[in-house]
Short mmCIF file of C-alpha atoms in Angstrom, two decimals:
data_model
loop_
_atom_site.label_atom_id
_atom_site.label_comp_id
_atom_site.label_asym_id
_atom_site.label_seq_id
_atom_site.Cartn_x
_atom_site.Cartn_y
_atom_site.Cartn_z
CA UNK A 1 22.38 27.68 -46.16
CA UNK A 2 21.15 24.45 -44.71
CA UNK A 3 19.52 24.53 -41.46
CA UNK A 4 20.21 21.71 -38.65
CA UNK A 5 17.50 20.42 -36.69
CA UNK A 6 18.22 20.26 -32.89
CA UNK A 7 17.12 16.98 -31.82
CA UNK A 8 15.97 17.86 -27.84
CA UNK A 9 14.15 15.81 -25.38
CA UNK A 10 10.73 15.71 -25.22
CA UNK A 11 9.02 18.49 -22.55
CA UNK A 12 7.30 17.57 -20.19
CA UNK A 13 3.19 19.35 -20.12
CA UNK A 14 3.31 23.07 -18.80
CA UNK A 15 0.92 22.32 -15.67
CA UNK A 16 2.12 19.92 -12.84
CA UNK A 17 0.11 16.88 -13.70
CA UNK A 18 0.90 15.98 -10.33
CA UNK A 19 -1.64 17.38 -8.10
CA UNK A 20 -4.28 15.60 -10.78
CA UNK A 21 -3.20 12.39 -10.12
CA UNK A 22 -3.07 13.21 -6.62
CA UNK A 23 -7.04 14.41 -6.05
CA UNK A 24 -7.48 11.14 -9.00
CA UNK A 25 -5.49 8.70 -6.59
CA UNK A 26 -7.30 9.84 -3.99
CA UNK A 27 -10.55 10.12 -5.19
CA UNK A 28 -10.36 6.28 -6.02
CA UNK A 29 -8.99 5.21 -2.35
CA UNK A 30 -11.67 7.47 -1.12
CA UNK A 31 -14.72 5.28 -3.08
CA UNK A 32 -12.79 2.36 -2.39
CA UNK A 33 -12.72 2.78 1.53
CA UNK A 34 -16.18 4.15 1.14
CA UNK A 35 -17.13 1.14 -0.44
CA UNK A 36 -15.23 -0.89 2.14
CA UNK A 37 -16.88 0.74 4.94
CA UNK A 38 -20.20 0.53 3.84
CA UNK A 39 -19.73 -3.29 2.83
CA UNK A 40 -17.90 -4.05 6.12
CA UNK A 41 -18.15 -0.95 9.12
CA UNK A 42 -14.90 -1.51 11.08
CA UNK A 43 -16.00 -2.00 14.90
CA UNK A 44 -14.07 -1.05 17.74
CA UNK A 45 -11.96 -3.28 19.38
CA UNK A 46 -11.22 -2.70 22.80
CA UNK A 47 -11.98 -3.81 26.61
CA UNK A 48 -14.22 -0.77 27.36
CA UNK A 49 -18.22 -1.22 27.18
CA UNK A 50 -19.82 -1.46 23.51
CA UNK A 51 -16.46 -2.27 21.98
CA UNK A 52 -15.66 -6.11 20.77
CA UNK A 53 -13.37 -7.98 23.48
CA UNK A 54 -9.93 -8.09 21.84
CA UNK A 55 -9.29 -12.02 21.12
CA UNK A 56 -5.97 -14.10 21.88
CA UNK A 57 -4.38 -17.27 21.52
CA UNK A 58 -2.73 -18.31 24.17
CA UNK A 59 -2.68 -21.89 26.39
CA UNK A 60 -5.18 -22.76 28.50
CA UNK A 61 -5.90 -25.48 31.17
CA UNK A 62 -8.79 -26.80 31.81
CA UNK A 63 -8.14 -29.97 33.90
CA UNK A 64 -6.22 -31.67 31.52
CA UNK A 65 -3.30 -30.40 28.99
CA UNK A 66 -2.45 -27.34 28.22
CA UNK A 67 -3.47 -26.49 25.10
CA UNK A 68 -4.30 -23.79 22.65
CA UNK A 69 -7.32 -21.83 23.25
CA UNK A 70 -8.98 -19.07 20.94
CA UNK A 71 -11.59 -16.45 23.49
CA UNK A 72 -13.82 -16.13 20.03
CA UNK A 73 -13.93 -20.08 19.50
CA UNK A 74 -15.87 -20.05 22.75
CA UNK A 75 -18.62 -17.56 21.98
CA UNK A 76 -22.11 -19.73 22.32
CA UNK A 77 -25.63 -17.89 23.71
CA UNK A 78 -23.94 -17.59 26.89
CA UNK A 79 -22.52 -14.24 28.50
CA UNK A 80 -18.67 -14.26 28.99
CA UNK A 81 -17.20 -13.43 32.71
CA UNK A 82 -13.31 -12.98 31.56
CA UNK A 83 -11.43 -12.27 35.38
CA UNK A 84 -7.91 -11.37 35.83
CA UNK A 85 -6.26 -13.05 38.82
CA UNK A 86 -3.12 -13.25 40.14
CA UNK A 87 -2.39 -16.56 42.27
CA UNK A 88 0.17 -14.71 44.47
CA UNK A 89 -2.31 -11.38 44.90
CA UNK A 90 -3.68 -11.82 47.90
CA UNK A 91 -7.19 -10.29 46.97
CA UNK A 92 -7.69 -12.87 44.52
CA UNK A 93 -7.50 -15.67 46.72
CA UNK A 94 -10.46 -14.43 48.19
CA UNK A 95 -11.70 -14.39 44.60
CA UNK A 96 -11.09 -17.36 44.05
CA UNK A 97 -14.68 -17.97 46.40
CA UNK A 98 -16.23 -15.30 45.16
CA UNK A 99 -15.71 -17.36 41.46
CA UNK A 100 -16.67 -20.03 42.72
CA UNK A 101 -20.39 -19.28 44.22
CA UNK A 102 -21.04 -17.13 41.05
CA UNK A 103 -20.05 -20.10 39.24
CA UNK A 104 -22.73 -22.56 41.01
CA UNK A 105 -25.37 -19.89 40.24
CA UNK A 106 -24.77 -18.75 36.51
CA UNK A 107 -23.20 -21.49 34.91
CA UNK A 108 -25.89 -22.31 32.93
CA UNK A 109 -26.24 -18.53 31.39
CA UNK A 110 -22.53 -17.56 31.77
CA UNK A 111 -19.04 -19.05 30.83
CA UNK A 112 -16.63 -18.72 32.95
CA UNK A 113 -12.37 -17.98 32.03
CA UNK A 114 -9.95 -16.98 34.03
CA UNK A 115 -6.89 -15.27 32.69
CA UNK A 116 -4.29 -16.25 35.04
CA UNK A 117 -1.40 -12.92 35.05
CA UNK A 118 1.79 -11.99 36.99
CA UNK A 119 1.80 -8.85 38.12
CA UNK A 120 5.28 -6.67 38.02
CA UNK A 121 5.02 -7.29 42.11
CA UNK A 122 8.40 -8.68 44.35
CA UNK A 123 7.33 -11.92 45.49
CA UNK A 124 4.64 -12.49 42.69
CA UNK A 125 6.23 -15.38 41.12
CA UNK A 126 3.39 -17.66 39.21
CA UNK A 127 3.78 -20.98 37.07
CA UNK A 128 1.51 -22.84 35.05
CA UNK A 129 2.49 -25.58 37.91
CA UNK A 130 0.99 -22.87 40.33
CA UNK A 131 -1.94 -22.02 38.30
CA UNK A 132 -3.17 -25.37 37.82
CA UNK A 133 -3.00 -26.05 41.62
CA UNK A 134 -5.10 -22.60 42.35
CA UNK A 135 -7.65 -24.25 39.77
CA UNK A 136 -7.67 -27.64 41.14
CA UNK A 137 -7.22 -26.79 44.47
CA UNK A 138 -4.40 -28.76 45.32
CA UNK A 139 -1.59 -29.56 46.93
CA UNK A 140 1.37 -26.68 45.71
CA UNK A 141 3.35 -24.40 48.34
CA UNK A 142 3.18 -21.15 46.51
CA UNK A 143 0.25 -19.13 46.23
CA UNK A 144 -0.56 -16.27 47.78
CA UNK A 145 2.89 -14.55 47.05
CA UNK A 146 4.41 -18.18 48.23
CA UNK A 147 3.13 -17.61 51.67
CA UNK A 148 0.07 -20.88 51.19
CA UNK A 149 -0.38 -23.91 49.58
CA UNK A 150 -2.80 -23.73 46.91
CA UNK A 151 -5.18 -26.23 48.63
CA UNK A 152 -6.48 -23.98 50.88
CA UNK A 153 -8.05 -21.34 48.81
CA UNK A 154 -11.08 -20.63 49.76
CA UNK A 155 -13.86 -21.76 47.55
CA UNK A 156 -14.33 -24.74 45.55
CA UNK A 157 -11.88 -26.55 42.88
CA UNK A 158 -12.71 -24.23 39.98
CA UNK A 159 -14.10 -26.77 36.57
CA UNK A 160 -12.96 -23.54 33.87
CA UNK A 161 -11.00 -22.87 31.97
CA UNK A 162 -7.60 -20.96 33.18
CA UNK A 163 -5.23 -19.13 30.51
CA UNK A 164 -1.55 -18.50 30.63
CA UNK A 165 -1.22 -14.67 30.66
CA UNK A 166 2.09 -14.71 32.66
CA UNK A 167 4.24 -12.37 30.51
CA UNK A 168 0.33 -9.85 30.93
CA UNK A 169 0.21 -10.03 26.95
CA UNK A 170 -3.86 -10.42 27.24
CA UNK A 171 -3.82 -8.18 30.17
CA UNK A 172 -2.05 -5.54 28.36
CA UNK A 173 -4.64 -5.46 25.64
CA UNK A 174 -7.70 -5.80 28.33
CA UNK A 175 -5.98 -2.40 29.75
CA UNK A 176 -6.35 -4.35 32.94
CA UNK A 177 -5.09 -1.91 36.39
CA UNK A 178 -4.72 -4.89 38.94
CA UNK A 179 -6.54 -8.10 40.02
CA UNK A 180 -8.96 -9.33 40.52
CA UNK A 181 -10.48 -7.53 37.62
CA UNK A 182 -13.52 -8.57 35.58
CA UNK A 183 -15.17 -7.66 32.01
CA UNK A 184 -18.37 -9.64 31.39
CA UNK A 185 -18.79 -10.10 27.71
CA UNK A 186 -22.33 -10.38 25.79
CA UNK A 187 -23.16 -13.60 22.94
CA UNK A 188 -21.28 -11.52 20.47
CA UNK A 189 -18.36 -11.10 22.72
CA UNK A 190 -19.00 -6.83 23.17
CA UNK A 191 -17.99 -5.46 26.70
CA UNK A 192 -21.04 -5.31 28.51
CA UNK A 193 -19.71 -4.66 31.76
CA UNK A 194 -16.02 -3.01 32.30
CA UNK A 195 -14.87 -3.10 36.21
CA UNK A 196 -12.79 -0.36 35.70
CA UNK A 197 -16.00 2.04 33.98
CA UNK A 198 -17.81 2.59 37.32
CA UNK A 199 -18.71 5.76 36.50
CA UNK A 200 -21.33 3.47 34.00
CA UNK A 201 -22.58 1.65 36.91
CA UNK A 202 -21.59 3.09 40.28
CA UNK A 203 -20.87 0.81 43.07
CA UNK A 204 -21.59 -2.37 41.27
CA UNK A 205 -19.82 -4.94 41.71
CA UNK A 206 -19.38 -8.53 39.60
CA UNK A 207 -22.41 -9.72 41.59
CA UNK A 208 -24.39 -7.13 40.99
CA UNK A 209 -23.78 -6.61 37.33
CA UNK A 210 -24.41 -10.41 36.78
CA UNK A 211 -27.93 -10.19 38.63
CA UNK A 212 -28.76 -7.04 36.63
CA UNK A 213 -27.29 -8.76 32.70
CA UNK A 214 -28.38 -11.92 33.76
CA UNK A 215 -31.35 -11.62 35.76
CA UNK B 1 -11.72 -27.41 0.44
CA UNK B 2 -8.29 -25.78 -1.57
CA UNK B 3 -10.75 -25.98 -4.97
CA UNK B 4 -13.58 -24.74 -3.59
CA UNK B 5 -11.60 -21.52 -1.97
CA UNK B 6 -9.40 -20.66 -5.34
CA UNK B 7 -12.70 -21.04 -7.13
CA UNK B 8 -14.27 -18.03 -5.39
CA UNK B 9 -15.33 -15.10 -8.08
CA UNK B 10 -13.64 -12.18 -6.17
CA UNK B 11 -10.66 -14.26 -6.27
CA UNK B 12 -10.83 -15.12 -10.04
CA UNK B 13 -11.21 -11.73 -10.41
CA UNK B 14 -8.02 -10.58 -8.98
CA UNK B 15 -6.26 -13.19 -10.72
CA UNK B 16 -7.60 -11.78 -13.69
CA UNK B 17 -6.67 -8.47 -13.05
CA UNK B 18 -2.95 -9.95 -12.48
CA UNK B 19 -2.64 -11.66 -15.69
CA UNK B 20 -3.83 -8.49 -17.33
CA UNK B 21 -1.16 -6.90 -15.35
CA UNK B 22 1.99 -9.40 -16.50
CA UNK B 23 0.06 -9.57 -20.25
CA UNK B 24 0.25 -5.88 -21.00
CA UNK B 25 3.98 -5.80 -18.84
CA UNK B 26 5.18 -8.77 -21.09
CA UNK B 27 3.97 -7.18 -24.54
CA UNK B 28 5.49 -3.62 -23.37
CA UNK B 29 9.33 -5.37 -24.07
CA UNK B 30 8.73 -5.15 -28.06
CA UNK B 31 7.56 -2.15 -28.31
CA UNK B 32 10.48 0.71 -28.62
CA UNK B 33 10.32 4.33 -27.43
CA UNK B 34 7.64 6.28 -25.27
CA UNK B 35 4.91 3.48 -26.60
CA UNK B 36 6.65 0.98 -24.58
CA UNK B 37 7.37 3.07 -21.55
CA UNK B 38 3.74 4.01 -21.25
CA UNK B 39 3.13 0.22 -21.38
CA UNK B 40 4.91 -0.55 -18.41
CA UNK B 41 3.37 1.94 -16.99
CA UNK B 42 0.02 0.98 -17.75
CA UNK B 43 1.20 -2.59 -16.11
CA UNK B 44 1.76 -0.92 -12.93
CA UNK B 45 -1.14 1.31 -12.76
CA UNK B 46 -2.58 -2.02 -12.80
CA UNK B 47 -0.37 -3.53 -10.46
CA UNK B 48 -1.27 -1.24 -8.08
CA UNK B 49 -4.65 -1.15 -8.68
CA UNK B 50 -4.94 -4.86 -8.05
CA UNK B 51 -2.84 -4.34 -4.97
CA UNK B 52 -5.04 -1.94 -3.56
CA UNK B 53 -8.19 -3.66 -4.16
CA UNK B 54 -7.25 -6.73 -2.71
CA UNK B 55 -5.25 -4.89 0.60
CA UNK B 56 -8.87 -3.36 1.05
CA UNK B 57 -11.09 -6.51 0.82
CA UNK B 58 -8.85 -8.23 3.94
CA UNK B 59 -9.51 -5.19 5.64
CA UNK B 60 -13.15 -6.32 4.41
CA UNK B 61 -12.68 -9.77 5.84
CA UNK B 62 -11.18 -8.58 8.70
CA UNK B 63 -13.85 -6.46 9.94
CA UNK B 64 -15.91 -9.47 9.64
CA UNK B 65 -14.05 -12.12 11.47
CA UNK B 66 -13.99 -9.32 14.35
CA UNK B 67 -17.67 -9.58 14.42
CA UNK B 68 -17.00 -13.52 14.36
CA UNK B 69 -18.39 -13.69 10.62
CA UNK B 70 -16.61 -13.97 7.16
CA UNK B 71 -18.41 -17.23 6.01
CA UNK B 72 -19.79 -15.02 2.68
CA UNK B 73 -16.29 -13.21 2.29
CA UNK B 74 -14.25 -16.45 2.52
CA UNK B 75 -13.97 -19.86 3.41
CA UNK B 76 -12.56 -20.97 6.55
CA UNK B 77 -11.59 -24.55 6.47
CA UNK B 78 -9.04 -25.59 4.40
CA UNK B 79 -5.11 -24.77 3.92
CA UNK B 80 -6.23 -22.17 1.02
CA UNK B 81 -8.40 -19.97 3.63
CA UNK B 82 -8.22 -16.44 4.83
CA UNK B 83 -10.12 -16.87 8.67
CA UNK B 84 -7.04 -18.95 9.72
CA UNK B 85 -4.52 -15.71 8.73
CA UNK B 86 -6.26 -12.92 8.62
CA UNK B 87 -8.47 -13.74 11.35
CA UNK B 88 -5.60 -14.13 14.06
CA UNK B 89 -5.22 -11.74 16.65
CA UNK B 90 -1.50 -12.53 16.72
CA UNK B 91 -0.92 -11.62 13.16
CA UNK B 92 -3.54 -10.00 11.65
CA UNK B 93 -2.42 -6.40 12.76
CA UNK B 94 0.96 -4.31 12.70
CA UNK B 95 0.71 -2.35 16.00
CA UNK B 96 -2.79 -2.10 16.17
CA UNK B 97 -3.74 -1.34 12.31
CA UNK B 98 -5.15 -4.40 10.18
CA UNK B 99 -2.43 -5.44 7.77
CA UNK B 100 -5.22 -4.59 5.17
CA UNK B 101 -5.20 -0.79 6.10
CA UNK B 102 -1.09 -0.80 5.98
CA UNK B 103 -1.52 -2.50 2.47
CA UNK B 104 -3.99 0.00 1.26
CA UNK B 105 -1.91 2.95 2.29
CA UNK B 106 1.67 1.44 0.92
CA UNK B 107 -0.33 1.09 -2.86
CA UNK B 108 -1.99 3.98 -2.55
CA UNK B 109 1.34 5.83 -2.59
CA UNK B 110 2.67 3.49 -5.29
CA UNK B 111 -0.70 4.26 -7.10
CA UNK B 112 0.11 7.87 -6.45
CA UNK B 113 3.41 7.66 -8.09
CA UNK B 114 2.94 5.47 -11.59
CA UNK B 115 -0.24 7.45 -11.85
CA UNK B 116 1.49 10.66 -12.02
CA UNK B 117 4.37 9.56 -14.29
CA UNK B 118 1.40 8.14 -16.71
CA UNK B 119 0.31 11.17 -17.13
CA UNK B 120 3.24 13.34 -18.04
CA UNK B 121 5.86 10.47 -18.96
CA UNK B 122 8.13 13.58 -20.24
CA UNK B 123 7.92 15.56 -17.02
CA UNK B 124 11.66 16.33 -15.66
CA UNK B 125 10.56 14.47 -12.25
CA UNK B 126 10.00 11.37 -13.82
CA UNK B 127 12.98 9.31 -13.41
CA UNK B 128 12.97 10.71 -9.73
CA UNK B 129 9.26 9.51 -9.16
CA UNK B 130 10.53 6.21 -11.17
CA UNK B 131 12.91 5.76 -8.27
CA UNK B 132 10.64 6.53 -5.27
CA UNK B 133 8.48 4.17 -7.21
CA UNK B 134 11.21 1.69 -7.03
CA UNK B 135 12.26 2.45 -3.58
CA UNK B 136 8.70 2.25 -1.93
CA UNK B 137 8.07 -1.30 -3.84
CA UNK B 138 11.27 -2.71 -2.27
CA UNK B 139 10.26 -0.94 1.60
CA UNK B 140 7.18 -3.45 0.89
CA UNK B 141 9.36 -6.23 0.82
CA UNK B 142 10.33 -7.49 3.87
CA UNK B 143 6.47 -7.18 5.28
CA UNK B 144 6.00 -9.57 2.42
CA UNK B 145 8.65 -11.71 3.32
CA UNK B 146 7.35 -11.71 7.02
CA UNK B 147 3.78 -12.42 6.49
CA UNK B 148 4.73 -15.42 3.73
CA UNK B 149 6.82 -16.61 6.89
CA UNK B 150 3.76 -16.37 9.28
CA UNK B 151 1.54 -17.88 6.55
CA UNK B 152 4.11 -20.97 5.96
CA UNK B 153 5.32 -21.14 9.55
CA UNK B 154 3.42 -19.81 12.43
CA UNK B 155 -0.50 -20.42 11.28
CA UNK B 156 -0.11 -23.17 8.34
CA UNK B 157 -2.53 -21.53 6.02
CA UNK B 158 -2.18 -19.67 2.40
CA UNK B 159 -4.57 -16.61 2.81
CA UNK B 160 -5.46 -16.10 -1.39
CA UNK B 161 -6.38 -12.66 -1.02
CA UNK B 162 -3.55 -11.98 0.85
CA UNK B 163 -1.30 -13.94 -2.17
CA UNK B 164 -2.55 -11.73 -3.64
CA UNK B 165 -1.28 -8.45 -2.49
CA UNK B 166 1.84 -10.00 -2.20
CA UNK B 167 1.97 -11.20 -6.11
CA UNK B 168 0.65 -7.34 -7.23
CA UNK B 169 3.83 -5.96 -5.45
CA UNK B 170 6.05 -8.21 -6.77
CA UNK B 171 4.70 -7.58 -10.06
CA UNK B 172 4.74 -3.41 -9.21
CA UNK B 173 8.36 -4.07 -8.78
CA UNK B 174 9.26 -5.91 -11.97
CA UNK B 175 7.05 -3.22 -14.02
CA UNK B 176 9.05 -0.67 -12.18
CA UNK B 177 12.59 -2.55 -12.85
CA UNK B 178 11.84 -2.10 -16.47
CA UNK B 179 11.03 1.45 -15.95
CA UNK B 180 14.27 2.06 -14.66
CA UNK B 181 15.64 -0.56 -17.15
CA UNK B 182 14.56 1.63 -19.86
CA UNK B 183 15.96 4.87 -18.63
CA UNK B 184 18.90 3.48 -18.10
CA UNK B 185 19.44 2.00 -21.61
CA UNK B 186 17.61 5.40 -23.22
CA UNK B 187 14.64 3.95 -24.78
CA UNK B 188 12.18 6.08 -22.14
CA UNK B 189 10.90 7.94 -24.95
#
C-alpha cells in the first residue's frame, strides 16, 4: 500500500516572534534617539523664560517695503525687546512713547521689533496702511480704535522694524494675553524676560527689566 | 554649492544604504519561493532602516537650527540645502512636532512590521502584517507629496536628507508591493 504525502503549508514558529521584534524595533529607535539626543539635545521652544523665542516669517516694514523678515536672521550681540501692540488699543498708544524713550537709551545694546496684532476687539480694525502711519507717525485717521490720526501718537516716529501679525499668527505662538506686551530676548534669542511671568520678577516693568539685563 | 552639499559623507551614506536597498529588492525577482520572499524582505528592513535614520538626523538638524546652528550638520546656501526647509518655522513642524520626530515614529512602525514578518515569514499573520505594512507606507504618502510641494513651491530648496526619507518610503512601498505581489501569485514560500 503506497502512502501519499500531504503537501501542507509551511507553519509558522511555535512562539510569537512578534513581541521579539517588538523589544528589537524598539531597542534600535531607543539607541537611535539616544544617540540623537546626545548628538543634538532638543531645546524648548516657547515664549516663557529659558525657552528659545519661537521664530516666524512674516512681512515687516521698516520705512520702506514690506518685505520678508526672519526674527532669527536678526540675532547679533544685542538683546531682543519683541512688543505686541495694537494700533487701535488705546494703551499702546501710550506705548508707543514709552518705545520710543527706551529706544533713545538702549539702542545701542538692544534691538528693537514691534509685532504689530489685531486684537478680536469691535472697533479694532488695523492695516498695514495703519501700521506704517503709527511707525512713521503720520498723517492716517485711524488709530486708536479709529478715534485719532496716527500723527499724534505720542512719542517719536519709531526707526524699527514693525511686523504684520494681523491675523495674531506670531501672537498665538508668543501666548501673548493683550497689548502692549513685551518678551526681551538674550544674543541667542532665549526668553529672558516674559511680561506675563511676574511672579519671576514682581512688579517690574519693561523699564525696569531693561536697567536690570542691560545695566 | 549643489556639489559641495550632495558630496557630504552622511549623505553618501544614506545613498548607499538606498542602493543596497533597490540592489538586494532588484535581485529578490529571480529568486523563487521563501528565498525570494525573505529578500524583499530584507529590502525593506533596509528601507526602513534608512528611513528611520535619516527622519532622525533632521530631527538632528533641526535641533540645531533652533539653537541658530547647523553649519557642521549641513550646508545652508545653495538650492541642495537643508537650513532653508528644515529650518523654517512655517514648515518644519506638523502641529508642533518636528517633521523628523513624525518620520521617525511612521518607520518605526513600518520597521516594526517587516521586522516581525522577517522573522517568522510562515507565521499565519503574515499576509495581514504584509497589508498593514502596505497600508501604513501609502498613509505616508500624501505627507510626502505635501512636503515635495513645500520643497518645490513654498521655500525653493531640495532638503537631501529629507529626499531622502521620502525615496526610503517609496522604496518601503515597492518592496512591500512585491510582498503582496508574491502572495498573490503563490510564490510566498
Amino acid at each position: 500500500m503506497s502512502r501519499r504525502r500531504k503537501i501542507s503549508e509551511p507553519k509558522g514558529k511555535d512562539e510569537d516572534v512578534r513581541v521579539i521584534a517588538l523589544l528589537a524595533t524598539l531597542g534600535v529607535v531607543t539607541i537611535v534617539g539616544l544617540a540623537a539626543i546626545i548628538v543634538s539635545p532638543p531645546v524648548k521652544v516657547g515664549p516663557l523664560e529659558g525657552e528659545i523665542a519661537p521664530d516666524f516669517i512674516e512681512k515687516a516694514y521698516s520705512g520702506a517695503e514690506w518685505e520678508s523678515f526672519r526674527l532669527t536672521d536678526t540675532y547679533d550681540e544685542r538683546m531682543t525687546l519683541v512688543s505686541f501692540l495694537d494700533t487701535d488699543c488705546p494703551h499702546c498708544w501710550d506705548e508707543g512713547a514709552t518705545l520710543s524713550n527706551l529706544h533713545s537709551t538702549y539702542n545701542n545694546d538692544v534691538q528693537f521689533i514691534t509685532i504689530a496684532v489685531q486684537l478680536s476687539i469691535s472697533g479694532h480694525d488695523s492695516s498695514r496702511d495703519e501700521i506704517e502711519a503709527f511707525r512713521d507717525k503720520t498723517n492716517y485717521e485711524g488709530c486708536y480704535s479709529g478715534s485719532q490720526n496716527c500723527i499724534d501718537r505720542p512719542g517719536s516716529a519709531h526707526s524699527w522694524t514693525y511686523v504684520d501679525d494681523i491675523d495674531l499668527s506670531i501672537a498665538k505662538d508668543w501666548d501673548v494675553p493683550g497689548t502692549p506686551f513685551s518678551i526681551i530676548l538674550d544674543s541667542n534669542g532665549e526668553v529672558v524676560w516674559n511680561q506675563a511671568q511676574s511672579d519671576n520678577h514682581p512688579n517690574e516693568d519693561v523699564e525696569q527689566a531693561l536697567a536690570r539685563l542691560v545695566g | 554649492m549643489m556639489a559641495s552639499a550632495l558630496a557630504d559623507p552622511k549623505l553618501l551614506l544614506f545613498i548607499a544604504g538606498l542602493i543596497a536597498a533597490t540592489f538586494v529588492l532588484s535581485t529578490s525577482r529571480s529568486k523563487p519561493g521563501v528565498e525570494g520572499t525573505v529578500a524583499v524582505l530584507n529590502s525593506s528592513l533596509l528601507f526602513a532602516t534608512v528611513g528611520l535614520a535619516s527622519a532622525v538626523w533632521t530631527w538632528i538638524i533641526h535641533n540645531q537650527l533652533v539653537i541658530g546652528d547647523a553649519s557642521e550638520f549641513c550646508t545652508s546656501e545653495g538650492i541642495v540645502q537643508c537650513g532653508s526647509v528644515i529650518g523654517d518655522p512655517r514648515y518644519n513642524n506638523l502641529f508642533g512636532v518636528p517633521w523628523g520626530v513624525v518620520g521617525a515614529l511612521a518607520f518605526t512602525a513600518l520597521l516594526f512590521l517587516v521586522l516581525s514578518i522577517r522573522m517568522d515569514v510562515h507565521a499565519k499573520w503574515s499576509e495581514t502584517y504584509t497589508n498593514y505594512s502596505w497600508y501604513a507606507g501609502l498613509a505616508g504618502v500624501p505627507f510626502l507629496i505635501y512636503l515635495i510641494g513645500v520643497e518645490a513651491f513654498a521655500v525653493h530648496h531640495i532638503c537631501p536628507f529629507c529626499t531622502i526619507s521620502h525615496l526610503s518610503l517609496l522604496g518601503f512601498l515597492g518592496s512591500v508591493w512585491l510582498l503582496r505581489e508574491r502572495r498573490e501569485n503563490k510564490n510566498w514560500y
